[in-house]
Coordinates of C-alpha atoms in Angstrom, one line a residue:
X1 CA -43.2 -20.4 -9.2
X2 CA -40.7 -22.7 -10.8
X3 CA -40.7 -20.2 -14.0
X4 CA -41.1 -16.7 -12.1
X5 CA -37.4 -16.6 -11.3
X6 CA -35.2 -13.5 -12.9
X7 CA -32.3 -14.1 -15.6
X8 CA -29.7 -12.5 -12.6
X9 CA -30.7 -15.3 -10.2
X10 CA -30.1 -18.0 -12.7
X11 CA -27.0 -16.8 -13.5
X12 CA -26.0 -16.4 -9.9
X13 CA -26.9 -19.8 -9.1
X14 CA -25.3 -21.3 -12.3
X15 CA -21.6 -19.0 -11.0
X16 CA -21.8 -20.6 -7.8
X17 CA -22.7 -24.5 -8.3
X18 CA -23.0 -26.8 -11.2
X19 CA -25.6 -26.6 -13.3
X20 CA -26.5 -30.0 -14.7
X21 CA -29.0 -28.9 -16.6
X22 CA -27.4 -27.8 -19.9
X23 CA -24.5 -29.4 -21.6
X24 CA -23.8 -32.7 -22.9
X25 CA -24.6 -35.2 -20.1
X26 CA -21.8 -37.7 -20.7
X27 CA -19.1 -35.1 -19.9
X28 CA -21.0 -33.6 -16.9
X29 CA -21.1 -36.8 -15.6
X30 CA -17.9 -37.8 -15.6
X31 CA -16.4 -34.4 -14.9
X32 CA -18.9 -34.3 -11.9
X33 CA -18.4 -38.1 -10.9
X34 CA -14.3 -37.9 -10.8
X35 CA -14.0 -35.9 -7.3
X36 CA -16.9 -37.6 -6.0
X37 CA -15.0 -41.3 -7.2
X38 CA -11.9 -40.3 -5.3
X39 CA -13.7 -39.0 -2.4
X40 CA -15.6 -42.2 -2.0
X41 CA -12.5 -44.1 -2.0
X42 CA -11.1 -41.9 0.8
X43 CA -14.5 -42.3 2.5
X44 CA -13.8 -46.2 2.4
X45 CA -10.8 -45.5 4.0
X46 CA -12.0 -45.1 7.3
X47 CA -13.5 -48.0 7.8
X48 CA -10.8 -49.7 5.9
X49 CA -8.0 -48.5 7.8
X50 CA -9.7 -49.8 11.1
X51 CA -9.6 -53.0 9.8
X52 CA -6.2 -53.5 7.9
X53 CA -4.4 -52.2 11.6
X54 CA -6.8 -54.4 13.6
X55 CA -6.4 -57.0 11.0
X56 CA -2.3 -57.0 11.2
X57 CA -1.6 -55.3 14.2
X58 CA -4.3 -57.0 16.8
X59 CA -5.2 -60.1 15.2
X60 CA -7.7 -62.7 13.3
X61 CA -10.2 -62.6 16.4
X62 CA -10.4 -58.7 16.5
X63 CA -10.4 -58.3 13.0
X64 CA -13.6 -60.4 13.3
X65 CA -15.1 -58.8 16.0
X66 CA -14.7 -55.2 13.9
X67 CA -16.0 -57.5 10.9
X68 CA -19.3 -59.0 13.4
X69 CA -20.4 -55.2 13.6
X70 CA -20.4 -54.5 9.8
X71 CA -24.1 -55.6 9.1
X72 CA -25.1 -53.4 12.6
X73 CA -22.9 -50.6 11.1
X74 CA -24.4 -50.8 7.6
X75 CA -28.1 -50.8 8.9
X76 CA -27.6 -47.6 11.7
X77 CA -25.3 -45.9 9.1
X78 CA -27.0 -46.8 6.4
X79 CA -30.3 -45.0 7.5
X80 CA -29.0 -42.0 8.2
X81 CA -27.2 -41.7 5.1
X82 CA -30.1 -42.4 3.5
X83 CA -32.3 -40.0 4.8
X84 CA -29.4 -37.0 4.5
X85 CA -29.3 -38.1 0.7
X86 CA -32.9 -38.2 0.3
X87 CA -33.5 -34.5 1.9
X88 CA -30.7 -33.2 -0.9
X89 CA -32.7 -34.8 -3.6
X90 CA -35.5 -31.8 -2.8
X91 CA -32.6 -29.2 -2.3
X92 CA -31.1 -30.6 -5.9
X93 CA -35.0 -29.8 -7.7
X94 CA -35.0 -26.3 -6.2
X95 CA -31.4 -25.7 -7.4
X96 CA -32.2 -27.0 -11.0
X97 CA -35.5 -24.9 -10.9
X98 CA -33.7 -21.8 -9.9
X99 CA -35.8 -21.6 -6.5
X100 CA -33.4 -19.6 -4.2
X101 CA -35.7 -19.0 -1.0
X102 CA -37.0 -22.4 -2.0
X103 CA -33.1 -23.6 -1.6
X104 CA -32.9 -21.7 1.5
X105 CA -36.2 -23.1 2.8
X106 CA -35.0 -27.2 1.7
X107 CA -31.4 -26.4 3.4
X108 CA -33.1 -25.1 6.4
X109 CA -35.7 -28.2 6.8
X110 CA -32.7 -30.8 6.3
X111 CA -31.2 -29.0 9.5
X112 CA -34.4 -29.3 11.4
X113 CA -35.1 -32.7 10.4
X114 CA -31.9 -34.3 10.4
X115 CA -31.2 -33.0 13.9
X116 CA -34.8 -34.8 15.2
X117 CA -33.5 -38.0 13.5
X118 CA -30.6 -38.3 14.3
X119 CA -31.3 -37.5 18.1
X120 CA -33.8 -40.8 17.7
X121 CA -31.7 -42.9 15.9
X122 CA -28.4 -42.2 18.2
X123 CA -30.6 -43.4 21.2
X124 CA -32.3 -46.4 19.8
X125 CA -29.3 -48.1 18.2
X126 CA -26.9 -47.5 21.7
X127 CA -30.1 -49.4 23.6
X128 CA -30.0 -52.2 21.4
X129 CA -26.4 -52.9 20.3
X130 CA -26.3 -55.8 22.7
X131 CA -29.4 -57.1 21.9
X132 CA -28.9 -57.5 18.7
X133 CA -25.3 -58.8 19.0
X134 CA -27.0 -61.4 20.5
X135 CA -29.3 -62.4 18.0
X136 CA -27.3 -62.4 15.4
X137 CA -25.3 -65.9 17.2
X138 CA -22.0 -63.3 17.7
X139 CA -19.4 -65.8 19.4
X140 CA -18.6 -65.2 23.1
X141 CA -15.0 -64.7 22.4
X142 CA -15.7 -61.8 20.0
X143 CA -19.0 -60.3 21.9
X144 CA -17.2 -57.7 24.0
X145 CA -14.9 -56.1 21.2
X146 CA -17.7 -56.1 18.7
X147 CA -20.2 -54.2 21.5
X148 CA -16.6 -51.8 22.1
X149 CA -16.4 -50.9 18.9
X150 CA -19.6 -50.7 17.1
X151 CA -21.2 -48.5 20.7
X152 CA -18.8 -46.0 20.0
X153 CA -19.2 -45.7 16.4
X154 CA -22.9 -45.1 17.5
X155 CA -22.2 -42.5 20.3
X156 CA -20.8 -40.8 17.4
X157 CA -23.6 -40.9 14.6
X158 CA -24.0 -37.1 14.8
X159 CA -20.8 -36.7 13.3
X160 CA -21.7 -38.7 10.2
X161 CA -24.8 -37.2 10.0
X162 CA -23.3 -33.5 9.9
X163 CA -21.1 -34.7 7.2
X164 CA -23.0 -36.4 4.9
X165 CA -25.9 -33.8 5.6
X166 CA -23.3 -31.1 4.1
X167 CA -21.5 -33.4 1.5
X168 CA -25.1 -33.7 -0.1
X169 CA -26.0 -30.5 0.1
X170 CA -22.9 -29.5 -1.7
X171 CA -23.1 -32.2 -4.2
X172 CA -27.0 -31.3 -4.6
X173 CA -25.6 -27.7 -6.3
X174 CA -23.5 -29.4 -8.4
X175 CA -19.9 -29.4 -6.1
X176 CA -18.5 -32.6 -5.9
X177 CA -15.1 -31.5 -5.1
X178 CA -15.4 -29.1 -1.6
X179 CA -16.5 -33.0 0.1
X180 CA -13.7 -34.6 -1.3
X181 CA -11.1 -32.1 0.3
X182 CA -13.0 -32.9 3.2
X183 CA -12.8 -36.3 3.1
X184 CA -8.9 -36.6 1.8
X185 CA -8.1 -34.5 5.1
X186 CA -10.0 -37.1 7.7
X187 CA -9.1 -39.6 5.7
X188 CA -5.3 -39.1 6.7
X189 CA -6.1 -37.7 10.0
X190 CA -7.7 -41.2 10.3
X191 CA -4.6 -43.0 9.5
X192 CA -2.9 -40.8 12.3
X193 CA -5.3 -41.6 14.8
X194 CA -5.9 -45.3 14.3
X195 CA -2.0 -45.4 14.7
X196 CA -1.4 -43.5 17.7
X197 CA -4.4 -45.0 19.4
X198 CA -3.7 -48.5 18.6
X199 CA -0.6 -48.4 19.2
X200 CA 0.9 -45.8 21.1
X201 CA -2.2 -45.6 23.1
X202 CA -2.9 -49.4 23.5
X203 CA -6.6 -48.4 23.2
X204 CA -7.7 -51.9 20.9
X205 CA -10.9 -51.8 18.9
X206 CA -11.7 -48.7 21.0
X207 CA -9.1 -46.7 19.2
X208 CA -10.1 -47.8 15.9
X209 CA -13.8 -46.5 16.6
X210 CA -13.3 -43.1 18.5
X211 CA -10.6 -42.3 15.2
X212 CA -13.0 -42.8 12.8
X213 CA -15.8 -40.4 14.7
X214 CA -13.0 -37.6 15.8
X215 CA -12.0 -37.5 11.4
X216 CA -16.0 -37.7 10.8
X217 CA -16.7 -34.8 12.8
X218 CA -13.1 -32.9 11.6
X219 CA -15.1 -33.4 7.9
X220 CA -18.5 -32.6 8.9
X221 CA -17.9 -29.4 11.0
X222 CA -15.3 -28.2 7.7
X223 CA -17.8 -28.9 5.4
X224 CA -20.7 -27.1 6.7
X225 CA -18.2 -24.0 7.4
X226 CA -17.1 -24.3 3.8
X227 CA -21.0 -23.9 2.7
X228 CA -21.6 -21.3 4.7
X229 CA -17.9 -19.0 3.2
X230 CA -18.2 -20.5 -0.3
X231 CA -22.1 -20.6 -0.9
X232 CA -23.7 -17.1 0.2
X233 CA -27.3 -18.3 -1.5
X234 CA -27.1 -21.2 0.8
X235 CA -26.9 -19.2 4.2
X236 CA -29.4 -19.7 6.2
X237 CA -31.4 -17.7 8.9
X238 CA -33.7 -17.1 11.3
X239 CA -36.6 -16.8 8.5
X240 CA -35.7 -19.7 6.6
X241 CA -36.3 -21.9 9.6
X242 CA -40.5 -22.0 9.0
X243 CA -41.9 -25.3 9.8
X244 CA -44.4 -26.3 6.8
X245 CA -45.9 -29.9 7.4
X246 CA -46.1 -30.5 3.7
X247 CA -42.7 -29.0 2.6
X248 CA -41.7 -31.3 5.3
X249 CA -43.7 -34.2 4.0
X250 CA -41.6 -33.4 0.7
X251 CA -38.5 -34.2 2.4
X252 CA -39.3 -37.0 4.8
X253 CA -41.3 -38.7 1.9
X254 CA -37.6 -39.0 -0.1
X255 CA -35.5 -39.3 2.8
X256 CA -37.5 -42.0 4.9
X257 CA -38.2 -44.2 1.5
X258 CA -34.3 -44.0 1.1
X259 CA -33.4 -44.8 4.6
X260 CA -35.8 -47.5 4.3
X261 CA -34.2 -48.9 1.2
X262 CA -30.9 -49.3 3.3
X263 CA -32.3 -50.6 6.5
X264 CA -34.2 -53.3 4.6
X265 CA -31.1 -54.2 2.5
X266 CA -28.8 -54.5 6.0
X267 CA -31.7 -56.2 8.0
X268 CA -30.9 -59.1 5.2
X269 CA -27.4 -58.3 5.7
X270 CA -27.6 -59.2 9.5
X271 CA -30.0 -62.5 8.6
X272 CA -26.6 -63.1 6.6
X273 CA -24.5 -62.1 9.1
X274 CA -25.9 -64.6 11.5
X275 CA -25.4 -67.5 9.0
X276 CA -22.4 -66.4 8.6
X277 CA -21.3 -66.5 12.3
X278 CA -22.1 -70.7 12.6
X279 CA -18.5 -71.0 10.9
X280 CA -16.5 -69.3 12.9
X281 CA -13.9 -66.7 13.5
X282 CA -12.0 -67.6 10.3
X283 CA -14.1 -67.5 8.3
X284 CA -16.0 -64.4 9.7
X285 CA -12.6 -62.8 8.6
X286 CA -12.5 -63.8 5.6
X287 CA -15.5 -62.2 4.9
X288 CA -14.8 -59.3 6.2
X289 CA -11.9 -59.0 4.3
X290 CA -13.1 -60.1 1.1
X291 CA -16.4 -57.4 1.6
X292 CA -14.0 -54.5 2.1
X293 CA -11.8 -55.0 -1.0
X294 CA -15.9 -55.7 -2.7
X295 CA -16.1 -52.1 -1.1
X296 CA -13.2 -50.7 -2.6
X297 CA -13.4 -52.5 -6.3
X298 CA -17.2 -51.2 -6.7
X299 CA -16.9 -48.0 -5.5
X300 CA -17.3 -46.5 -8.6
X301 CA -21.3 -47.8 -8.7
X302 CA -21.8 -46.2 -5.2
X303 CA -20.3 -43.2 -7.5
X304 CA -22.3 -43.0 -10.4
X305 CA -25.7 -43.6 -8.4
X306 CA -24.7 -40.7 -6.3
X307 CA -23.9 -38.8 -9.5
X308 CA -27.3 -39.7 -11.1
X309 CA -29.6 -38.8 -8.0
X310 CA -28.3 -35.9 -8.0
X311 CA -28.3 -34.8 -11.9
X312 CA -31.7 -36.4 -12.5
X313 CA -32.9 -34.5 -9.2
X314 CA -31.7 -30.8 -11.0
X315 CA -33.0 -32.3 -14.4
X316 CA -36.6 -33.0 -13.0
X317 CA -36.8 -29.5 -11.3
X318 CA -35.4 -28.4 -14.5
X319 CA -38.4 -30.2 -16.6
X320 CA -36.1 -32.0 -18.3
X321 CA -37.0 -35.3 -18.6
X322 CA -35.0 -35.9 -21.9
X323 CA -31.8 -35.4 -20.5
X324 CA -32.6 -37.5 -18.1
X325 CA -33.2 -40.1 -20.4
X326 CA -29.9 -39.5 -22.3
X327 CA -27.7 -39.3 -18.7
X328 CA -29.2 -42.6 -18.0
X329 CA -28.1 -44.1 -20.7
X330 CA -24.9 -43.1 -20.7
X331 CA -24.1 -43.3 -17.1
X332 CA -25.0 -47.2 -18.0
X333 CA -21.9 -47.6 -20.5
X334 CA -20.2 -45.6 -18.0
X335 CA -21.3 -48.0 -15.4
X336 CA -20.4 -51.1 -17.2
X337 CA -17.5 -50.3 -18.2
X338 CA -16.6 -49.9 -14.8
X339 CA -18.0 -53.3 -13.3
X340 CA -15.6 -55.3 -15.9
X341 CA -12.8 -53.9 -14.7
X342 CA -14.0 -54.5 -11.0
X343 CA -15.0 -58.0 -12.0
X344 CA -11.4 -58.8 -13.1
X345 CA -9.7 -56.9 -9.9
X346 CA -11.9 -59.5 -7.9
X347 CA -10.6 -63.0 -9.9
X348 CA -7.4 -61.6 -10.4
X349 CA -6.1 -60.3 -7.8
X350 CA -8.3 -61.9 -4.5
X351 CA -5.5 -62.9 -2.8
X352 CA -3.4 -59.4 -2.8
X353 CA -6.0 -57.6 -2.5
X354 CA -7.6 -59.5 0.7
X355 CA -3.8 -60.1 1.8
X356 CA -3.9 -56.4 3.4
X357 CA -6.0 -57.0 5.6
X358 CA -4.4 -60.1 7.3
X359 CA -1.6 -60.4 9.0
X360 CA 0.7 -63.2 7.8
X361 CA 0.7 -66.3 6.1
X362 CA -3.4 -67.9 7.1
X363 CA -4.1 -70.0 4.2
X364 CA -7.4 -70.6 5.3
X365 CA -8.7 -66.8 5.4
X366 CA -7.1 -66.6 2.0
X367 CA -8.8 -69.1 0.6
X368 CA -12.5 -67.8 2.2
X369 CA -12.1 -64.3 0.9
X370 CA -11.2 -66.3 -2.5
X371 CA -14.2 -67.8 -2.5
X372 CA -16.3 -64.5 -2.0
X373 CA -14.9 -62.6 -4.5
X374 CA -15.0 -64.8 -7.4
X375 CA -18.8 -65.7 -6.6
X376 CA -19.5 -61.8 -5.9
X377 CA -17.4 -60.4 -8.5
X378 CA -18.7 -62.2 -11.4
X379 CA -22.4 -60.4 -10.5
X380 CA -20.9 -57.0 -10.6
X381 CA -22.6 -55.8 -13.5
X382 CA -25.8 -56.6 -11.7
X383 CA -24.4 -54.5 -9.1
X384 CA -23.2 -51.7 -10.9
X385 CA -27.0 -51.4 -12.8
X386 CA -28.5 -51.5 -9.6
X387 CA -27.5 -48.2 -8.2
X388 CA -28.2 -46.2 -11.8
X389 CA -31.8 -47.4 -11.5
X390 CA -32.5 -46.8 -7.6
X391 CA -31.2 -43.4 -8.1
X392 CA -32.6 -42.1 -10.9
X393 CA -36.2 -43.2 -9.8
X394 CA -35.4 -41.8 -6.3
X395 CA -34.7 -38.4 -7.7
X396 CA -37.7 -37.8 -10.1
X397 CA -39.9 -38.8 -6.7
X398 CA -40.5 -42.5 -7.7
X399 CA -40.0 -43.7 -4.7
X400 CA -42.0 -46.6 -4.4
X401 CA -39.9 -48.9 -7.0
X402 CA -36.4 -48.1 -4.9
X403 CA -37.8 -49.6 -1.8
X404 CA -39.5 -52.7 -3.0
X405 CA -35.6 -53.5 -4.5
X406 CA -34.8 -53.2 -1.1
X407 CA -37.7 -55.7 -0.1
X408 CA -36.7 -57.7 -2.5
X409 CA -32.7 -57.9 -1.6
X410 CA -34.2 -58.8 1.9
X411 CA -36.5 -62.0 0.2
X412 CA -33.0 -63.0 -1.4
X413 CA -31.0 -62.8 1.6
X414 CA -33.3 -64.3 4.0
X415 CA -34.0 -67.3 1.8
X416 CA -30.1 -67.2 0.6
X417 CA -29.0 -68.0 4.7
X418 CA -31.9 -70.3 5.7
X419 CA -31.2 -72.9 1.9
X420 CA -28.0 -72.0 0.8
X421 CA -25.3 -73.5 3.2
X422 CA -27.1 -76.5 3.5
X423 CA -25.8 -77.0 -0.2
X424 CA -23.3 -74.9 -0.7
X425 CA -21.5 -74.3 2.9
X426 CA -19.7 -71.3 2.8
X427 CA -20.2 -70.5 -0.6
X428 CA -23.8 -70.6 -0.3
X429 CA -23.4 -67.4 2.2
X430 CA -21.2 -65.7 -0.5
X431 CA -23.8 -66.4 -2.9
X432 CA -26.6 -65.1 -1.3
X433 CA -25.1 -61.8 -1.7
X434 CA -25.7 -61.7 -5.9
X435 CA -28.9 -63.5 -5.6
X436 CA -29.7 -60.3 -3.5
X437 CA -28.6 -58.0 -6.5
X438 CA -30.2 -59.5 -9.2
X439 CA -33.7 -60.0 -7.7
X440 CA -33.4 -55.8 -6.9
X441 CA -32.0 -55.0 -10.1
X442 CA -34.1 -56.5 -12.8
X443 CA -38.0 -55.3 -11.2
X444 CA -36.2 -52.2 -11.3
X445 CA -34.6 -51.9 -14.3
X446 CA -38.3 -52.9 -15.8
X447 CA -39.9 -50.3 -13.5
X448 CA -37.4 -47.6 -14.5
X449 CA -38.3 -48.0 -18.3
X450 CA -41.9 -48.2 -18.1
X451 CA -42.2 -44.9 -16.2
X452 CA -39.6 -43.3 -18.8
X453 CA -41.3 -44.1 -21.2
X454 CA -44.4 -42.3 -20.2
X455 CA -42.9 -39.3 -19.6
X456 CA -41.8 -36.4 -21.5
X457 CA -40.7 -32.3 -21.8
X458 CA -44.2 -31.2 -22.1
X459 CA -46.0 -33.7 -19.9
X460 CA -44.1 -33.2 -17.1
X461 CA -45.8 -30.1 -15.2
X462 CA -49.0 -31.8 -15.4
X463 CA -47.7 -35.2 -13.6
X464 CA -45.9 -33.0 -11.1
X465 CA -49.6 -30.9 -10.7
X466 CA -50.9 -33.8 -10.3
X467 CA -48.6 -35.3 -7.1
X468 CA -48.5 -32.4 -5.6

């Protein structure tokens, strides 16, 4: 089917996205991964917004209580974002295969599916936000304004989900730009919110959460009318909507094993959290603090994974396994080059950069968020090389490798908060956090060059046969 498609439909398809299959890869990458950078940065604005005006405006103990919710966040949040960039990875092979009913059919089953999920998910996590508030040793003083904050954030997961379900469908034909637009526009309607809110409408934490899901649904609902103006091959209807179990398997099988991947890694992130919480309010701030400048320093790895899944995903329905290869290796150099200069942001400039998010002179959360980013920072490479290898084997289908990482990350972070404060203190939470990276990154970095190796151009259709 893959090579039954007419020369007018590849060059309709190649008019409206980005084909990433032809041209030289280290251009297309970073021509593709500039918009998508600078929308990831605006994307980190929301949540980093919330927390310098509840950092400066309402205090250290609500900036911790915002903080307290962060693992809980990352693991709800996470999974759905997972499983929306998963589906696109089968929408991204159809696109670089020239499929257009079978791009209709994979835009179509994202809609079906990530409506059932995220139905299921929105339930579960509002029934157990308490719960597991309460497990993770969240102190009494912060309990109520980290169950405010982080319930409403749930009640508005279908927000998210519309977004990112249309950012990766988008990105999946090549356009990294229409999402950023998007994202710069509830980004700034963000700021206007959390101020008006906060403090015009003396609404706290609660503020802070309901802005963030009113600019996530102002994204989500214009990126999905953008698809549906800018992309005609992507319109779907009434015929598209034909429930196959194993078309559906396809998606799930991605989708799930990526959601997976991030529920595992925030599971450990909560076990952390909870080590974290023995210390205190201060230092829980500090924490926080330090983790979103982390956030915003390394957002160029989130970047260049995103960029990979998705040109290795057009590349494998494309049969191109060589180009694969070559992206790889230059989105590595890319990559690296990138994680130095995050690396010296983090030793350099800790204390400015952390400073935002406090409000005056607390020597003490200074010195925490110090500490974190000179332990984290000098692991960023480790970092940066993790999300190039998760992606790439995500999008060819090798899903298996991606969620042991995760597995492992968990084993790090588990063992990391039982041993290391009882050597380190502190520090031995902050350093549970690399330990994490580099027992995911190096099985699979191995992993990734052993099943390279064994493929090729003209062995591809068989091994793709062969799955399905």
């Amino acid at each position: 089917m893959f090579n039954r498609i007419s020369f007018h439909l590849r060059g309709r398809l190649k008019a409206s996205g980005k084909d990433m299959t032809a041209g030289e890869p280290f251009s297309l990458i970073i021509f593709y991964s500039i918009p998508l950078l600078l929308g990831n940065i605006f994307q980190q604005m929301y949540n980093m917004v919330d927390t310098i005006i509840v950092g400066r405006l309402l205090g250290t103990a609500l900036l911790a209580a915002v903080g307290n919710t962060g693992p809980m966040n990352f693991l709800v949040l996470g999974f759905a974002y997972g499983v929306t960039s998963g589906f696109a990875v089968i929408t991204a092979q159809r696109f670089g295969a020239h499929d257009e009913k079978g791009l209709r059919w994979s835009v179509a089953m994202n809609i079906m599916l990530n409506v059932a999920i995220g139905v299921v998910i929105t339930v579960l996590s509002c029934a157990l936000t308490m719960p597991i508030l309460r497990v993770i040793n969240t102190p009494q003083e912060i309990i109520g304004e980290s169950f405010t904050y982080i319930f409403i954030i749930y009640l508005g997961l279908g927000a998210m989900i519309l977004y990112n379900a249309s950012a990766c469908i988008l990105r999946a034909v090549g356009d990294s730009r229409s999402p950023l637009v998007f994202l710069i526009f509830s980004s700034l309607l963000n700021i206007v919110l959390d101020l008006v809110l906060i403090i015009f409408g003396k609404m706290g934490v609660a503020g802070a959460a309901l802005a963030t899901v009113i600019s996530q649904a102002a994204a989500g609902i214009g990126s999905a009318v953008w698809i549906w103006v800018r992309y005609p091959f992507l319109r779907v209807s009434r015929k598209d909507f034909v429930w196959d179990t194993y078309f559906a398997v396809q998606h799930l099988k991605i989708g799930l094993n990526m959601a997976f991947q991030f529920s595992i890694t925030a599971i450990g992130v909560i076990v952390l959290q909870g080590a974290l919480n023995v210390f205190g309010a201060v230092k829980i701030a500090a924490f926080t603090a330090a983790q979103k400048v982390e956030q915003l320093v390394t957002v160029a790895a989130q970047t260049i994974g995103v960029t990979m899944a998705n040109y290795g995903g057009q590349n494998w329905g494309a049969n191109r396994i060589d180009r694969i290869k070559e992206g790889t290796s230059k989105s590595v150099v890319i990559s690296l080059t990138f994680s130095v200069i995050a690396l010296l942001m983090a030793w350099l400039l800790s204390d400015q950069l952390a400073g935002m998010f406090i409000s005056g002179s607390q020597p003490e959360v200074l010195d925490g968020a110090r500490t974190y980013l000179r332990i984290c920072g000098t692991f960023f490479p480790v970092l940066f090389l993790l999300f190039i290898y998760r992606n790439v084997l995500q999008s060819i289908g090798m899903g298996f490798w991606p969620l042991m990482g995760g597995v492992f990350e968990l084993v790090a972070r588990i063992v990391g908060a039982a041993m290391f404060p009882h050597f380190f203190g502190y520090a031995g939470i902050c350093l549970a956090e690399p330990a994490a990276w580099l027992l995911a990154t190096v099985p699979l970095g191995i992993a990734y060059y052993r099943i390279m190796r064994g493929l090729n151009n003209e062995n591809i259709l068989a091994i793709k046969t062969k799955k399905s």
